[in-house]
Short mmCIF file of C-alpha atoms and ligand atoms in Angstrom, two decimals:
data_model
loop_
_atom_site.label_atom_id
_atom_site.label_comp_id
_atom_site.label_asym_id
_atom_site.label_seq_id
_atom_site.Cartn_x
_atom_site.Cartn_y
_atom_site.Cartn_z
CA UNK Q 1 -34.83 -26.95 -175.07
CA UNK Q 2 -33.53 -30.12 -173.41
CA UNK Q 3 -29.89 -31.09 -173.80
CA UNK Q 4 -29.00 -34.40 -175.53
CA UNK Q 5 -27.62 -35.90 -172.29
CA UNK Q 6 -30.85 -35.04 -170.46
CA UNK Q 7 -32.91 -36.80 -173.14
CA UNK Q 8 -30.61 -39.87 -172.99
CA UNK Q 9 -31.02 -39.99 -169.21
CA UNK Q 10 -34.82 -39.82 -169.57
CA UNK Q 11 -34.77 -42.69 -172.09
CA UNK Q 12 -32.60 -44.73 -169.69
CA UNK Q 13 -35.01 -44.20 -166.80
CA UNK Q 14 -37.96 -45.18 -168.99
CA UNK Q 15 -36.25 -48.42 -170.09
CA UNK Q 16 -35.43 -49.37 -166.48
CA UNK Q 17 -39.06 -48.73 -165.48
CA UNK Q 18 -40.31 -50.96 -168.31
CA UNK Q 19 -37.89 -53.73 -167.27
CA UNK Q 20 -38.98 -53.51 -163.63
CA UNK Q 21 -42.63 -53.55 -164.59
CA UNK Q 22 -42.07 -56.68 -166.64
CA UNK Q 23 -40.52 -58.46 -163.63
CA UNK Q 24 -43.31 -57.31 -161.32
CA UNK Q 25 -45.90 -58.39 -163.86
CA UNK Q 26 -44.17 -61.76 -164.31
CA UNK Q 27 -43.94 -62.17 -160.53
CA UNK Q 28 -47.62 -61.35 -160.12
CA UNK Q 29 -48.61 -63.92 -162.73
CA UNK Q 30 -46.41 -66.56 -161.12
CA UNK Q 31 -47.80 -65.82 -157.70
CA UNK Q 32 -51.35 -66.33 -158.95
CA UNK Q 33 -50.28 -69.32 -160.96
CA UNK Q 34 -48.44 -70.92 -158.05
CA UNK Q 35 -51.33 -70.39 -155.64
CA UNK Q 36 -53.74 -71.85 -158.11
CA UNK Q 37 -51.48 -74.73 -159.00
CA UNK Q 38 -50.93 -75.63 -155.40
CA UNK Q 39 -54.64 -75.85 -154.64
CA UNK Q 40 -55.58 -77.46 -157.90
CA UNK Q 41 -53.00 -80.22 -157.62
CA UNK Q 42 -53.56 -81.22 -154.01
CA UNK Q 43 -55.42 -84.37 -154.97
CA UNK Q 44 -53.30 -85.23 -157.96
CA UNK Q 45 -50.17 -84.67 -155.88
CA UNK Q 46 -51.35 -87.21 -153.36
CA UNK Q 47 -51.88 -89.64 -156.21
CA UNK Q 48 -48.47 -88.80 -157.58
CA UNK Q 49 -46.84 -89.39 -154.20
CA UNK Q 50 -48.35 -92.84 -154.08
CA UNK Q 51 -47.18 -93.47 -157.60
CA UNK Q 52 -43.68 -92.33 -156.79
CA UNK Q 53 -43.57 -94.54 -153.73
CA UNK Q 54 -44.67 -97.54 -155.75
CA UNK Q 55 -42.21 -96.82 -158.49
CA UNK Q 56 -39.33 -96.20 -156.14
CA UNK Q 57 -39.46 -99.59 -154.44
CA UNK Q 58 -38.11 -101.68 -157.32
CA UNK Q 59 -35.66 -98.90 -158.14
CA UNK Q 60 -34.25 -98.95 -154.64
CA UNK Q 61 -33.92 -102.71 -154.74
CA UNK Q 62 -32.17 -102.48 -158.09
CA UNK Q 63 -29.91 -99.73 -156.83
CA UNK Q 64 -28.42 -102.08 -154.25
CA UNK Q 65 -27.16 -104.34 -157.02
CA UNK Q 66 -24.44 -101.89 -157.96
CA UNK Q 67 -23.56 -100.72 -154.45
CA UNK Q 68 -19.91 -100.76 -153.34
CA UNK Q 69 -17.70 -99.86 -150.41
CA UNK Q 70 -14.62 -97.69 -150.54
CA UNK Q 71 -13.41 -96.50 -153.93
CA UNK Q 72 -14.40 -97.88 -157.34
CA UNK Q 73 -12.77 -96.90 -160.62
CA UNK Q 74 -14.81 -94.78 -162.98
CA UNK Q 75 -13.89 -93.55 -166.44
CA UNK Q 76 -14.59 -90.09 -167.84
CA UNK Q 77 -17.05 -90.96 -170.61
CA UNK Q 78 -17.95 -87.45 -171.76
CA UNK Q 79 -16.92 -83.87 -171.04
CA UNK Q 80 -19.28 -80.93 -171.53
CA UNK Q 81 -18.58 -77.24 -171.01
CA UNK Q 82 -21.64 -75.83 -169.19
CA UNK Q 83 -20.55 -72.17 -169.24
CA UNK Q 84 -17.28 -70.27 -169.46
CA UNK Q 85 -15.93 -71.59 -166.18
CA UNK Q 86 -17.79 -74.84 -165.47
CA UNK Q 87 -17.19 -78.30 -166.88
CA UNK Q 88 -19.31 -81.43 -166.48
CA UNK Q 89 -17.75 -84.87 -166.31
CA UNK Q 90 -19.90 -87.87 -167.17
CA UNK Q 91 -18.50 -90.77 -165.19
CA UNK Q 92 -19.18 -94.41 -166.05
CA UNK Q 93 -17.96 -97.41 -164.01
CA UNK Q 94 -14.87 -99.01 -165.52
CA UNK Q 95 -16.20 -102.51 -164.82
CA UNK Q 96 -19.34 -101.77 -166.87
CA UNK Q 97 -21.56 -103.09 -164.09
CA UNK Q 98 -24.64 -101.28 -162.74
CA UNK Q 99 -24.30 -98.29 -160.46
CA UNK Q 100 -26.66 -97.61 -157.57
CA UNK Q 101 -29.23 -94.85 -157.54
CA UNK Q 102 -29.03 -91.95 -155.14
CA UNK Q 103 -31.19 -89.29 -153.60
CA UNK Q 104 -31.25 -86.12 -155.70
CA UNK Q 105 -29.02 -83.59 -153.97
CA UNK Q 106 -26.41 -86.09 -152.76
CA UNK Q 107 -22.73 -85.95 -153.69
CA UNK Q 108 -19.91 -88.31 -154.63
CA UNK Q 109 -16.33 -88.29 -153.39
CA UNK Q 110 -13.57 -88.37 -156.02
CA UNK Q 111 -9.90 -89.13 -155.52
CA UNK Q 112 -7.20 -87.55 -157.67
CA UNK Q 113 -3.66 -88.82 -157.66
CA UNK Q 114 -1.37 -86.03 -158.83
CA UNK Q 115 1.88 -86.89 -160.56
CA UNK Q 116 4.83 -86.84 -158.20
CA UNK Q 117 2.64 -86.64 -155.08
CA UNK Q 118 2.45 -89.48 -152.58
CA UNK Q 119 -0.93 -88.45 -151.13
CA UNK Q 120 -4.04 -88.15 -153.32
CA UNK Q 121 -6.40 -85.18 -153.18
CA UNK Q 122 -10.00 -85.94 -152.27
CA UNK Q 123 -12.92 -83.79 -153.36
CA UNK Q 124 -16.70 -84.03 -152.93
CA UNK Q 125 -18.98 -82.80 -155.68
CA UNK Q 126 -22.76 -82.78 -155.81
CA UNK Q 127 -24.25 -84.95 -158.51
CA UNK Q 128 -25.71 -82.73 -161.21
CA UNK Q 129 -28.13 -85.21 -162.74
CA UNK Q 130 -31.07 -87.23 -161.57
CA UNK Q 131 -30.65 -90.89 -160.55
CA UNK Q 132 -31.36 -93.89 -162.75
CA UNK Q 133 -28.78 -93.23 -165.47
CA UNK Q 134 -25.82 -95.37 -166.53
CA UNK Q 135 -23.44 -92.64 -165.36
CA UNK Q 136 -22.92 -90.07 -162.65
CA UNK Q 137 -22.38 -86.46 -163.60
CA UNK Q 138 -20.52 -83.80 -161.67
CA UNK Q 139 -20.14 -80.18 -162.75
CA UNK Q 140 -17.17 -78.30 -161.42
CA UNK Q 141 -16.51 -74.58 -161.43
CA UNK Q 142 -12.97 -73.54 -162.26
CA UNK Q 143 -11.77 -71.60 -159.24
CA UNK Q 144 -8.58 -69.65 -159.10
CA UNK Q 145 -5.54 -71.80 -158.33
CA UNK Q 146 -4.04 -70.10 -155.30
CA UNK Q 147 -0.77 -71.98 -155.47
CA UNK Q 148 0.48 -74.92 -153.46
CA UNK Q 149 -0.56 -78.46 -154.26
CA UNK Q 150 -3.59 -78.78 -151.99
CA UNK Q 151 -5.40 -75.48 -152.54
CA UNK Q 152 -9.02 -75.22 -153.68
CA UNK Q 153 -8.04 -74.48 -157.27
CA UNK Q 154 -5.89 -77.52 -157.90
CA UNK Q 155 -8.54 -80.12 -158.69
CA UNK Q 156 -10.97 -77.71 -160.36
CA UNK Q 157 -8.11 -76.65 -162.61
CA UNK Q 158 -7.43 -80.26 -163.58
CA UNK Q 159 -11.10 -80.93 -164.32
CA UNK Q 160 -11.61 -77.75 -166.33
CA UNK Q 161 -8.38 -77.72 -168.31
CA UNK Q 162 -6.76 -81.15 -168.32
CA UNK Q 163 -9.46 -83.84 -168.07
CA UNK Q 164 -9.77 -86.15 -171.05
CA UNK Q 165 -12.27 -88.79 -172.06
CA UNK Q 166 -10.86 -92.07 -170.79
CA UNK Q 167 -9.32 -90.67 -167.60
CA UNK Q 168 -9.72 -92.99 -164.62
CA UNK Q 169 -11.07 -91.53 -161.34
CA UNK Q 170 -11.69 -93.59 -158.18
CA UNK Q 171 -15.05 -92.67 -156.67
CA UNK Q 172 -16.90 -93.36 -153.42
CA UNK Q 173 -20.61 -94.17 -153.67
CA UNK Q 174 -23.15 -91.31 -153.44
CA UNK Q 175 -23.92 -90.09 -149.95
CA UNK Q 176 -25.01 -87.01 -148.05
CA UNK Q 177 -27.90 -85.72 -146.00
CA UNK Q 178 -28.94 -82.95 -148.37
CA UNK Q 179 -31.58 -84.34 -150.69
CA UNK Q 180 -35.07 -83.74 -151.99
CA UNK Q 181 -37.98 -84.80 -149.80
CA UNK Q 182 -40.02 -86.69 -152.36
CA UNK Q 183 -42.81 -87.47 -149.91
CA UNK Q 184 -43.81 -83.84 -149.41
CA UNK Q 185 -46.48 -82.21 -151.57
CA UNK Q 186 -45.35 -78.66 -150.75
CA UNK Q 187 -44.10 -76.21 -153.35
CA UNK Q 188 -40.39 -76.92 -153.91
CA UNK Q 189 -38.18 -73.83 -153.84
CA UNK Q 190 -34.63 -74.42 -155.08
CA UNK Q 191 -32.35 -71.48 -154.28
CA UNK Q 192 -28.95 -71.59 -155.94
CA UNK Q 193 -26.03 -69.20 -156.00
CA UNK Q 194 -23.60 -69.86 -158.88
CA UNK Q 195 -22.29 -73.41 -158.93
CA UNK Q 196 -24.63 -74.18 -156.01
CA UNK Q 197 -27.13 -74.97 -158.75
CA UNK Q 198 -25.69 -78.49 -159.24
CA UNK Q 199 -27.73 -80.32 -156.55
CA UNK Q 200 -30.80 -78.31 -157.65
CA UNK Q 201 -30.37 -79.58 -161.21
CA UNK Q 202 -30.33 -83.11 -159.81
CA UNK Q 203 -33.56 -82.44 -157.88
CA UNK Q 204 -35.28 -80.79 -160.83
CA UNK Q 205 -34.21 -83.63 -163.12
CA UNK Q 206 -35.70 -86.11 -160.67
CA UNK Q 207 -38.97 -84.21 -160.34
CA UNK Q 208 -39.26 -84.18 -164.13
CA UNK Q 209 -38.31 -87.87 -164.42
CA UNK Q 210 -41.07 -88.83 -161.97
CA UNK Q 211 -43.58 -86.51 -163.66
CA UNK Q 212 -44.20 -84.80 -160.35
CA UNK Q 213 -46.96 -82.21 -160.47
CA UNK Q 214 -45.56 -80.27 -157.51
CA UNK Q 215 -44.90 -76.62 -158.23
CA UNK Q 216 -41.17 -76.06 -158.50
CA UNK Q 217 -39.53 -72.64 -158.32
CA UNK Q 218 -35.81 -72.61 -159.09
CA UNK Q 219 -34.10 -69.28 -158.49
CA UNK Q 220 -30.54 -69.11 -159.76
CA UNK Q 221 -28.22 -66.19 -159.04
CA UNK Q 222 -25.35 -65.67 -161.51
CA UNK Q 223 -23.22 -62.77 -162.63
CA UNK Q 224 -24.37 -62.87 -166.26
CA UNK Q 225 -25.36 -65.13 -169.12
CA UNK Q 226 -21.82 -66.26 -169.84
CA UNK Q 227 -21.42 -67.48 -166.28
CA UNK Q 228 -24.78 -69.17 -165.74
CA UNK Q 229 -24.50 -72.95 -165.62
CA UNK Q 230 -27.15 -75.06 -167.41
CA UNK Q 231 -28.74 -71.91 -168.85
CA UNK Q 232 -30.32 -73.58 -171.88
CA UNK Q 233 -31.51 -76.64 -169.99
CA UNK Q 234 -33.13 -74.54 -167.28
CA UNK Q 235 -34.84 -72.36 -169.86
CA UNK Q 236 -36.10 -75.45 -171.67
CA UNK Q 237 -37.49 -76.95 -168.43
CA UNK Q 238 -39.26 -73.70 -167.62
CA UNK Q 239 -40.96 -73.51 -170.99
CA UNK Q 240 -41.75 -77.22 -171.34
CA UNK Q 241 -43.22 -78.00 -167.90
CA UNK Q 242 -46.07 -75.77 -166.64
CA UNK Q 243 -45.30 -76.53 -162.99
CA UNK Q 244 -41.62 -75.54 -163.30
CA UNK Q 245 -40.70 -71.87 -162.89
CA UNK Q 246 -37.08 -70.84 -163.36
CA UNK Q 247 -36.01 -67.35 -162.32
CA UNK Q 248 -32.50 -66.35 -163.36
CA UNK Q 249 -31.08 -63.35 -161.51
CA UNK Q 250 -28.04 -61.64 -163.03
CA UNK Q 251 -26.08 -59.28 -160.81
CA UNK Q 252 -24.05 -57.87 -163.72
CA UNK Q 253 -25.88 -58.67 -166.98
CA UNK Q 254 -23.94 -58.29 -170.21
CA UNK Q 255 -25.19 -55.98 -172.97
CA UNK Q 256 -26.07 -59.15 -174.88
CA UNK Q 257 -28.22 -60.54 -172.02
CA UNK Q 258 -31.89 -59.84 -172.69
CA UNK Q 259 -34.17 -59.40 -169.71
CA UNK Q 260 -37.25 -61.58 -170.01
CA UNK Q 261 -35.35 -64.00 -172.26
CA UNK Q 262 -31.94 -64.74 -170.71
CA UNK Q 263 -32.82 -63.60 -167.20
CA UNK Q 264 -35.86 -62.43 -165.28
CA UNK Q 265 -34.47 -60.14 -162.59
CA UNK Q 266 -31.42 -57.95 -162.24
CA UNK Q 267 -29.50 -58.08 -158.96
CA UNK Q 268 -28.97 -60.68 -156.27
CA UNK Q 269 -31.41 -63.29 -154.99
CA UNK Q 270 -33.06 -61.55 -152.05
CA UNK Q 271 -35.79 -62.24 -149.55
CA UNK Q 272 -37.89 -59.47 -151.12
CA UNK Q 273 -37.74 -61.32 -154.44
CA UNK Q 274 -38.85 -64.55 -152.75
CA UNK Q 275 -41.73 -62.79 -151.03
CA UNK Q 276 -42.84 -61.36 -154.36
CA UNK Q 277 -42.67 -64.72 -156.14
CA UNK Q 278 -43.97 -67.21 -153.61
CA UNK Q 279 -47.53 -67.69 -152.43
CA UNK Q 280 -46.50 -68.11 -148.79
CA UNK Q 281 -43.59 -69.27 -146.62
CA UNK Q 282 -45.21 -72.73 -146.47
CA UNK Q 283 -42.82 -74.24 -149.03
CA UNK Q 284 -39.90 -76.66 -148.88
CA UNK Q 285 -36.72 -74.64 -149.37
CA UNK Q 286 -33.37 -75.99 -150.57
CA UNK Q 287 -30.33 -73.70 -150.49
CA UNK Q 288 -26.84 -74.05 -151.92
CA UNK Q 289 -24.43 -71.25 -152.75
CA UNK Q 290 -21.53 -69.12 -151.51
CA UNK Q 291 -21.41 -67.88 -147.89
CA UNK Q 292 -23.09 -64.45 -148.32
CA UNK Q 293 -25.89 -66.05 -150.34
CA UNK Q 294 -26.44 -68.78 -147.75
CA UNK Q 295 -26.24 -66.53 -144.71
CA UNK Q 296 -28.58 -63.84 -146.05
CA UNK Q 297 -31.22 -66.25 -147.35
CA UNK Q 298 -31.12 -68.69 -144.45
CA UNK Q 299 -31.53 -65.93 -141.90
CA UNK Q 300 -33.98 -64.03 -144.14
CA UNK Q 301 -36.23 -67.07 -144.43
CA UNK Q 302 -36.20 -67.35 -140.65
CA UNK Q 303 -37.27 -63.71 -140.35
CA UNK Q 304 -40.08 -64.37 -142.82
CA UNK Q 305 -41.38 -67.08 -140.47
CA UNK Q 306 -40.26 -70.14 -142.43
CA UNK Q 307 -39.97 -73.05 -140.00
CA UNK Q 308 -36.46 -74.43 -139.67
CA UNK Q 309 -37.69 -77.88 -140.69
CA UNK Q 310 -38.63 -76.43 -144.10
CA UNK Q 311 -35.12 -75.11 -144.81
CA UNK Q 312 -32.64 -77.60 -146.20
CA UNK Q 313 -29.14 -76.52 -147.10
CA UNK Q 314 -25.92 -78.00 -148.34
CA UNK Q 315 -22.92 -77.42 -146.12
CA UNK Q 316 -19.65 -77.62 -147.93
CA UNK Q 317 -16.45 -76.21 -146.52
CA UNK Q 318 -16.46 -72.43 -146.15
CA UNK Q 319 -20.12 -72.19 -147.16
CA UNK Q 320 -21.17 -73.57 -143.79
CA UNK Q 321 -23.98 -71.43 -142.45
CA UNK Q 322 -23.40 -69.69 -139.14
CA UNK Q 323 -26.73 -70.34 -137.47
CA UNK Q 324 -27.65 -67.72 -134.92
CA UNK Q 325 -29.99 -70.17 -133.18
CA UNK Q 326 -29.14 -72.19 -130.11
CA UNK Q 327 -27.37 -75.44 -130.72
CA UNK Q 328 -24.37 -73.95 -132.47
CA UNK Q 329 -21.64 -74.96 -130.05
CA UNK Q 330 -18.89 -72.58 -129.21
CA UNK Q 331 -15.39 -73.69 -129.95
CA UNK Q 332 -13.76 -75.25 -126.92
CA UNK Q 333 -10.95 -73.03 -125.68
CA UNK Q 334 -9.28 -75.18 -123.02
CA UNK Q 335 -5.67 -76.01 -123.96
CA UNK Q 336 -6.26 -79.76 -124.00
CA UNK Q 337 -3.51 -81.91 -125.45
CA UNK Q 338 -4.35 -83.71 -128.67
CA UNK Q 339 -2.20 -86.72 -129.49
CA UNK Q 340 -1.94 -87.94 -133.08
CA UNK Q 341 -0.71 -91.44 -132.31
CA UNK Q 342 0.37 -92.63 -135.78
CA UNK Q 343 2.19 -89.38 -136.51
CA UNK Q 344 3.75 -89.35 -133.04
CA UNK Q 345 2.66 -85.74 -132.65
CA UNK Q 346 1.25 -84.01 -129.56
CA UNK Q 347 -0.14 -80.48 -129.74
CA UNK Q 348 -2.15 -78.24 -127.46
CA UNK Q 349 -5.62 -77.35 -128.64
CA UNK Q 350 -6.17 -73.69 -129.47
CA UNK Q 351 -9.44 -71.84 -130.07
CA UNK Q 352 -7.83 -70.35 -133.17
CA UNK Q 353 -8.66 -73.65 -134.89
CA UNK Q 354 -12.21 -74.28 -136.05
CA UNK Q 355 -11.75 -78.04 -136.00
CA UNK Q 356 -9.38 -80.86 -135.16
CA UNK Q 357 -8.79 -81.25 -138.90
CA UNK Q 358 -7.45 -77.70 -139.10
CA UNK Q 359 -5.24 -78.40 -136.11
CA UNK Q 360 -3.93 -81.61 -137.66
CA UNK Q 361 -3.08 -79.82 -140.89
CA UNK Q 362 -1.29 -77.06 -139.01
CA UNK Q 363 0.84 -79.74 -137.39
CA UNK Q 364 1.53 -81.60 -140.65
CA UNK Q 365 -0.59 -84.55 -139.61
CA UNK Q 366 -2.24 -86.08 -142.67
CA UNK Q 367 -5.98 -86.70 -142.39
CA UNK Q 368 -7.78 -87.30 -145.65
CA UNK Q 369 -10.64 -84.84 -146.15
CA UNK Q 370 -13.33 -84.05 -148.67
CA UNK Q 371 -16.33 -81.88 -147.85
CA UNK Q 372 -14.86 -80.50 -144.60
CA UNK Q 373 -18.41 -80.11 -143.31
CA UNK Q 374 -19.30 -83.49 -141.82
CA UNK Q 375 -21.11 -84.77 -144.90
CA UNK Q 376 -18.86 -87.20 -146.73
CA UNK Q 377 -17.19 -89.22 -143.96
CA UNK Q 378 -13.79 -89.01 -145.69
CA UNK Q 379 -12.02 -87.64 -142.59
CA UNK Q 380 -13.40 -90.30 -140.24
CA UNK Q 381 -10.70 -91.13 -137.69
CA UNK Q 382 -10.61 -93.63 -134.83
CA UNK Q 383 -10.46 -92.25 -131.30
CA UNK Q 384 -7.81 -94.00 -129.18
CA UNK Q 385 -8.80 -92.16 -125.97
CA UNK Q 386 -10.92 -89.20 -124.93
CA UNK Q 387 -13.98 -87.52 -126.44
CA UNK Q 388 -14.87 -84.91 -129.04
CA UNK Q 389 -17.70 -82.41 -129.38
CA UNK Q 390 -19.26 -81.35 -132.67
CA UNK Q 391 -19.50 -77.73 -133.75
CA UNK Q 392 -22.59 -78.22 -135.91
CA UNK Q 393 -24.92 -79.17 -133.07
CA UNK Q 394 -26.40 -81.78 -135.38
CA UNK Q 395 -26.40 -85.54 -135.44
CA UNK Q 396 -23.16 -86.97 -136.80
CA UNK Q 397 -23.09 -90.10 -138.87
CA UNK Q 398 -19.87 -92.07 -138.29
CA UNK Q 399 -18.76 -95.45 -137.02
CA UNK Q 400 -18.64 -96.20 -133.28
CA UNK Q 401 -15.33 -95.26 -131.73
CA UNK Q 402 -14.59 -92.79 -134.53
CA UNK Q 403 -15.08 -89.08 -135.09
CA UNK Q 404 -15.24 -86.59 -137.94
CA UNK Q 405 -12.33 -84.21 -137.26
CA UNK Q 406 -13.54 -81.65 -139.82
CA UNK Q 407 -16.42 -80.63 -137.54
CA UNK Q 408 -15.11 -81.80 -134.16
CA UNK Q 409 -13.21 -80.13 -131.34
CA UNK Q 410 -11.64 -81.90 -128.34
CA UNK Q 411 -13.74 -82.37 -125.23
CA UNK Q 412 -10.80 -82.85 -122.87
CA UNK Q 413 -7.49 -84.57 -123.60
CA UNK Q 414 -7.77 -86.55 -126.81
CA UNK Q 415 -5.83 -89.27 -128.64
CA UNK Q 416 -6.52 -90.00 -132.29
CA UNK Q 417 -5.32 -92.78 -134.59
CA UNK Q 418 -3.86 -90.38 -137.13
S1 LIG F 1 -14.20 -84.15 -144.65
FE1 LIG F 1 -16.19 -84.84 -145.15
S2 LIG F 1 -16.91 -85.54 -143.22
FE2 LIG F 1 -15.01 -84.64 -142.72
#
């Protein structure tokens, strides 16, 4: 005779096996489907690309009508709770005039003036909708407020708990180098960890808007169904558009989460999962998520043989990927003096700082910052004398005679207008 606990264990093992088989079966179908779709749509995709190009010309011209420099006042027009810890703000221009389009994946820079504080806080958030609407939308995860008045939780706390329709927020125009390549006909693979899904939602929205026939695979890692952003919308896209495949991975599903309905795979987003789902590494990959997610997938894709030019990723603050490849400069460790002219402060550079911005903050020198990863231009500072080097090893987009202290280190004695 078997004991009751033994029988329960056997039932548990059987259920797990059934769940795994359903994922494998789903993956197999998708793999066949993706391969077939890719071949079958080669011609139509070329046609679609031409169509998109033709359509985009008047849109781009129109987008310039609403362009602006610096900050422009926007009003919170609508607030939507996307999951237990994420809130979307729909932002419309206060002047009621047109707003420019943007490339799906780009971000906007928002300025928050806190009561009783002389200096505003600046934050960059990816746009979480496609272009061509009368508003911009950002979706912000509520992160723990770690105290102080500048910490990472301060603004997300305001947005998630205090924002009201009618609030005024000054905003810089959309920018950023992370965006969808709309000219490519390759399979689009959008890899998102948690709130990193926001730029992917923008890209997917755009692909749907333009009726693209490219195969799109969006893989979203979340803890469970309560914490997955845009769950219903993603599910709707997956069922409505044959070329869109959404795979939700829950690392800790709730008892109420149903595999095959709420999520497709249990666990984290891994390279093995990608290999099982995708027809080949010849896809265009877009990554955005927390550091472990970014590091493991970026390096995993490299090991799989994905060319670097096919991997696009969003670098924001601590999520910056540590590339193992050449070109990642080492931090300069000479004790060069750095002079902050306007603050009348001179300090010796130390390799304990990752950037001049960090050094400035440690010396109470105020430099406005947003993304802290060289994307938004908020920290741009004029160089009075000397040179800087960039830690990213990539091209930097800033005005002549200026630098981006968030990703720069001194290259010899340096004087900054800060
Ligand atoms: S803070 Fe965004 S570029 Fe430096």
